Coordinates of C-alpha atoms in Angstrom, one line a residue:
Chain D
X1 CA -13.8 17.2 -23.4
X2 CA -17.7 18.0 -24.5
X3 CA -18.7 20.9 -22.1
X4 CA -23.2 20.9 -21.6
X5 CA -24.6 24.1 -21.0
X6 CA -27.9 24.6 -19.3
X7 CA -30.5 27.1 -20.0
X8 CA -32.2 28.9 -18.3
X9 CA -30.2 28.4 -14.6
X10 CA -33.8 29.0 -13.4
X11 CA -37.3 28.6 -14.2
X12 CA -40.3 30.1 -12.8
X13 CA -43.5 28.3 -13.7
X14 CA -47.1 27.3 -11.8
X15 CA -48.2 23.8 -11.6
X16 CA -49.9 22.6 -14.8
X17 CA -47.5 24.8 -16.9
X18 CA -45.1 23.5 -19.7
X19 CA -41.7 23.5 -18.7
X20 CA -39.1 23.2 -21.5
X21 CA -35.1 22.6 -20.4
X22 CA -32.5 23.1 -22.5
X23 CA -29.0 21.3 -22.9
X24 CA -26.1 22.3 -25.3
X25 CA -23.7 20.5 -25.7
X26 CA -19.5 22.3 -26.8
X27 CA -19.3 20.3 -29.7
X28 CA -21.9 17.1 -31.6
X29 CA -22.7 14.6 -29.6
X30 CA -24.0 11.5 -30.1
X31 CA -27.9 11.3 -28.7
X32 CA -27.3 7.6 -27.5
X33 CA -25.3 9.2 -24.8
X34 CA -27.0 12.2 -23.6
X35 CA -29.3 11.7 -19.8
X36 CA -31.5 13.9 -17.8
X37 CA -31.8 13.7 -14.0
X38 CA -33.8 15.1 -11.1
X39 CA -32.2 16.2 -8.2
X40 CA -34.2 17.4 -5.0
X41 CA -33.0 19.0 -1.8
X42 CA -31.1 16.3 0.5
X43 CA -31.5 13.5 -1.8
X44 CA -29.5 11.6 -4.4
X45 CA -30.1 12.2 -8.4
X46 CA -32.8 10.1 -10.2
X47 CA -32.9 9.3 -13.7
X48 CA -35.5 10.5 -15.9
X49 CA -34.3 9.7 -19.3
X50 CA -31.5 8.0 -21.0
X51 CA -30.5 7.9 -24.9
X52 CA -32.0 11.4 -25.3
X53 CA -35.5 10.0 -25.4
X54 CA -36.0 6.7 -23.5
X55 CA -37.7 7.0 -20.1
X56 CA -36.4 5.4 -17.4
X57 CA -38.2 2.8 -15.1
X58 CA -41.1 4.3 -13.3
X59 CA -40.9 8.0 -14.8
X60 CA -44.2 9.2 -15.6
X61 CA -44.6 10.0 -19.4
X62 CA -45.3 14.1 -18.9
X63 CA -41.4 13.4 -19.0
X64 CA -39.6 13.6 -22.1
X65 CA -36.7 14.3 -24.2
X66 CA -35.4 15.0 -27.4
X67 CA -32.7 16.5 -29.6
X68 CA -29.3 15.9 -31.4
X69 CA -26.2 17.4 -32.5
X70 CA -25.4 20.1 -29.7
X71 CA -29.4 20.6 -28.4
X72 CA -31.0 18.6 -26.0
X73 CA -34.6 19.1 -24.2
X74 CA -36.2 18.0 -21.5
X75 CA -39.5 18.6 -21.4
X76 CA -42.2 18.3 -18.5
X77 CA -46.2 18.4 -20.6
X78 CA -47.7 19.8 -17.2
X79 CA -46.1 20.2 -14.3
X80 CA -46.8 18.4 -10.8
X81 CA -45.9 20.3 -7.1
X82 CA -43.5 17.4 -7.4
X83 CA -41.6 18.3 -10.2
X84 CA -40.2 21.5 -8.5
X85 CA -36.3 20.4 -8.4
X86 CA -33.4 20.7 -10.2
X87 CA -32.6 19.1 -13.5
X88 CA -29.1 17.8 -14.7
X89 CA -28.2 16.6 -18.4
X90 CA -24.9 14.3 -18.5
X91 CA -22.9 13.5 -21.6
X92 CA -21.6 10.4 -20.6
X93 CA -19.8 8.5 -23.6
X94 CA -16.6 9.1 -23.2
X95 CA -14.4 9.7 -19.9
X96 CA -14.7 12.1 -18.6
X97 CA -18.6 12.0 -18.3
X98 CA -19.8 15.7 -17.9
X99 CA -22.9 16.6 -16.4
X100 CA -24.3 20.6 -17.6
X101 CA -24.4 22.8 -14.8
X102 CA -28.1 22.6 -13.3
X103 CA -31.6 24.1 -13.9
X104 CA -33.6 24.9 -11.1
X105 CA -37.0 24.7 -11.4
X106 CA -38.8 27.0 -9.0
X107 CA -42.9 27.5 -8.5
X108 CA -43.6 31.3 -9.7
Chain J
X1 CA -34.0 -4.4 -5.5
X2 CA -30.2 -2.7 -6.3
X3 CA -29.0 -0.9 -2.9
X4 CA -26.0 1.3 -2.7
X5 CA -24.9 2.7 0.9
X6 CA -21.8 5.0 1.0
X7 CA -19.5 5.3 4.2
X8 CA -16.3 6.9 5.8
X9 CA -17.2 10.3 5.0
X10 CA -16.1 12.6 7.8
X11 CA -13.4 16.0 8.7
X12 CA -10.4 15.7 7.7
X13 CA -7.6 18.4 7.4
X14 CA -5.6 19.5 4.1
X15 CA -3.1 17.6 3.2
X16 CA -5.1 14.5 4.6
X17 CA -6.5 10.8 3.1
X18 CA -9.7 9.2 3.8
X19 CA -11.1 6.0 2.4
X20 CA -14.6 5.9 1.3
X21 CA -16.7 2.4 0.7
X22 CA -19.8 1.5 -0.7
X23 CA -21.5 -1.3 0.2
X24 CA -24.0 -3.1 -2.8
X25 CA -27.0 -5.5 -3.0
X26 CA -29.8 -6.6 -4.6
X27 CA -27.7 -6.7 -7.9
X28 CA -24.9 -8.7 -9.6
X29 CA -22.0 -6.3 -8.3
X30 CA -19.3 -8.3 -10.2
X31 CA -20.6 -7.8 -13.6
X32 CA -21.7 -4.0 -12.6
X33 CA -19.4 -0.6 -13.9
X34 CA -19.1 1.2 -11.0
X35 CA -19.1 4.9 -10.7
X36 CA -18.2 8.1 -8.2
X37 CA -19.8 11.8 -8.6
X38 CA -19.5 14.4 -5.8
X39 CA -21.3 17.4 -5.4
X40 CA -20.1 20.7 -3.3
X41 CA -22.1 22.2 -0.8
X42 CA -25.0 24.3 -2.9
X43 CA -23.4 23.2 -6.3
X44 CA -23.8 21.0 -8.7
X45 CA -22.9 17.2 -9.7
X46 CA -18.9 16.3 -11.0
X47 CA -18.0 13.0 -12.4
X48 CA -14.8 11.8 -9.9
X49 CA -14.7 8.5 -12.1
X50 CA -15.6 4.7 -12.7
X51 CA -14.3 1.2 -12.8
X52 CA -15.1 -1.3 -15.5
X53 CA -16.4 -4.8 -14.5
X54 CA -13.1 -7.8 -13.7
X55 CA -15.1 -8.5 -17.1
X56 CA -13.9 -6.1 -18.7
X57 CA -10.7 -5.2 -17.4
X58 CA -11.1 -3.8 -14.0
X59 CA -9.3 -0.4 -15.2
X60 CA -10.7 3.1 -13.7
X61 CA -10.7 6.5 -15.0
X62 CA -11.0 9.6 -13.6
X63 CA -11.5 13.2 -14.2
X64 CA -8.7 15.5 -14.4
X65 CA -9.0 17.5 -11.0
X66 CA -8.6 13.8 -9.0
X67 CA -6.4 12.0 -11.7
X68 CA -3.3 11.8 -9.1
X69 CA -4.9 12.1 -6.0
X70 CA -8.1 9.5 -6.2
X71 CA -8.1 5.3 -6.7
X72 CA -10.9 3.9 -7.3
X73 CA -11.2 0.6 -6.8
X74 CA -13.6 -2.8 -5.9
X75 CA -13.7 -5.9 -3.6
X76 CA -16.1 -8.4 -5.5
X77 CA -16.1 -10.7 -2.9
X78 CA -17.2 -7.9 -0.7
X79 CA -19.5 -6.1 -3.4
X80 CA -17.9 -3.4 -2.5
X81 CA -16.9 -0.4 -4.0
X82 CA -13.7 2.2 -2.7
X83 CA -12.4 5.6 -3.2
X84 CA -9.1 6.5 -1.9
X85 CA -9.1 10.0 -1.9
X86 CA -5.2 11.8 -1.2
X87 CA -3.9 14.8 -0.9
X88 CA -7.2 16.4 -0.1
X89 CA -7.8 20.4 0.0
X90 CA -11.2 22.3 0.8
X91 CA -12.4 22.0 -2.9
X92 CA -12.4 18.3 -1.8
X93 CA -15.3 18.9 0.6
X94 CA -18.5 17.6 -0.8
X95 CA -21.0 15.0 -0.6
X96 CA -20.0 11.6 -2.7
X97 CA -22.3 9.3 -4.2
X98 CA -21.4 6.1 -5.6
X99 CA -23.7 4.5 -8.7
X100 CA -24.5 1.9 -10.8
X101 CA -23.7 2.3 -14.3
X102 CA -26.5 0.9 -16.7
X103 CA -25.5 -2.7 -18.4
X104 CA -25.2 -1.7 -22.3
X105 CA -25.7 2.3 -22.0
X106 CA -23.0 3.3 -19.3
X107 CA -25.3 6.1 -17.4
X108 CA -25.2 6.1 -13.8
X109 CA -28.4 4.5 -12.7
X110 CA -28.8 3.5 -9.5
X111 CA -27.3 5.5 -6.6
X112 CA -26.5 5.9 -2.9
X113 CA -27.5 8.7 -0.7
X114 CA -24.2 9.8 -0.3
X115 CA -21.6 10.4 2.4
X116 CA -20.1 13.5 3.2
X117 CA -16.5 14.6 3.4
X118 CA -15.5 17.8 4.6
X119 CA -12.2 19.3 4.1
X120 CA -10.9 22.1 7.1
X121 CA -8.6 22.7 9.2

């Protein structure tokens, strides 16, 4: 079973800053199967990004992601007061699908 | 547009069964890969499992801490989807979303808001 671990659990940055999210995954991966989510208090996940780098439906492009192997980024250009949330990557191409254990991201 | 609403979350003592549903629209729900994830109060997101389309094959899977415990299953002529959940203990308690799976890619894509099932005596 592929284990993802996030890094940092939680990061502090101002609106307009860079944010950079890291996912490592226990063991290669393929990239077609790695996804990014946003998760914000009360409310279900959303899909940012699929296949590593493809942008879902509707997500602005200051999203994006990238990687392969065991190291996967999400990576927000300049932050929004709406981006302040937590962040999930999922490895889901086998069963079970695993999801990496969260990054908050928090305004500094 | 694709809808998902979860139901029959509620208390329930150890030991106990409770049977969630989740009602879909706005989508082809027979053709759809169907999936659960749960999340613990202040923790983050576990895969419980999926169920292929009738299409292709109808079979479910699950992760390890349900495997025994949990069915998953579907009603197309409802467009619903079910989790049976058995022999349920307070690591049970949690909020449980049901999603889409993408056609072609397999990541959960659209999802419910959840319903919540809390384990206590």
């Amino acid at each position: 079973e592929v284990v993802l671990t996030q890094s940092p659990d939680t990061l502090s940055l101002s609106p307009g800053d860079r944010a950079t999210l890291s996912c490592r995954a226990s063991q290669g991966v393929s990239s077609s199967y790695i996804a990014w989510y946003q998760q914000k208090p009360g409310q279900p996940p959303r899909v940012l990004i699929y296949g590593t780098s493809n942008r879902a439906t509707g997500i602005p492009d200051r999203f994006s992601g990238s990687g392969s192997g065991t190291d996967f980024t999400l990576t927000v250009s300049s932050l929004e007061p709406e981006d302040f949330a937590v962040y999930y990557c999922l490895y889901y191409d086998n069963s079970p699908d695993t999801f990496g254990q969260g990054t908050k991201l928090e305004i500094k | 547009e694709a809808q998902l609403v979860e139901s029959g979350g509620g208390l329930v003592k150890p030991g106990g069964s409770l049977r969630l549903s989740c009602a879909a629209s706005g989508f082809n729900f027979n053709i759809a890969w169907m999936a659960w994830v749960r999340q613990a109060p202040g923790k983050g997101l576990e895969w419980v499992g999926r169920i292929r389309s009738e299409y292709d094959g109808g079979t479910p899977d699950y992760a390890a801490p349900v495997k025994g415990r949990f069915t998953i299953s579907r009603d197309d002529s409802k467009n619903t989807l079910y989790l049976q959940l058995n022999r349920l203990s307070n690591e049970d308690t949690a909020v449980y979303y049901c999603a889409t799976l993408k056609r072609g890619w397999r990541y959960m894509d659209v999802w419910g808001k959840g319903t919540t099932v809390t384990v206590s005596s």
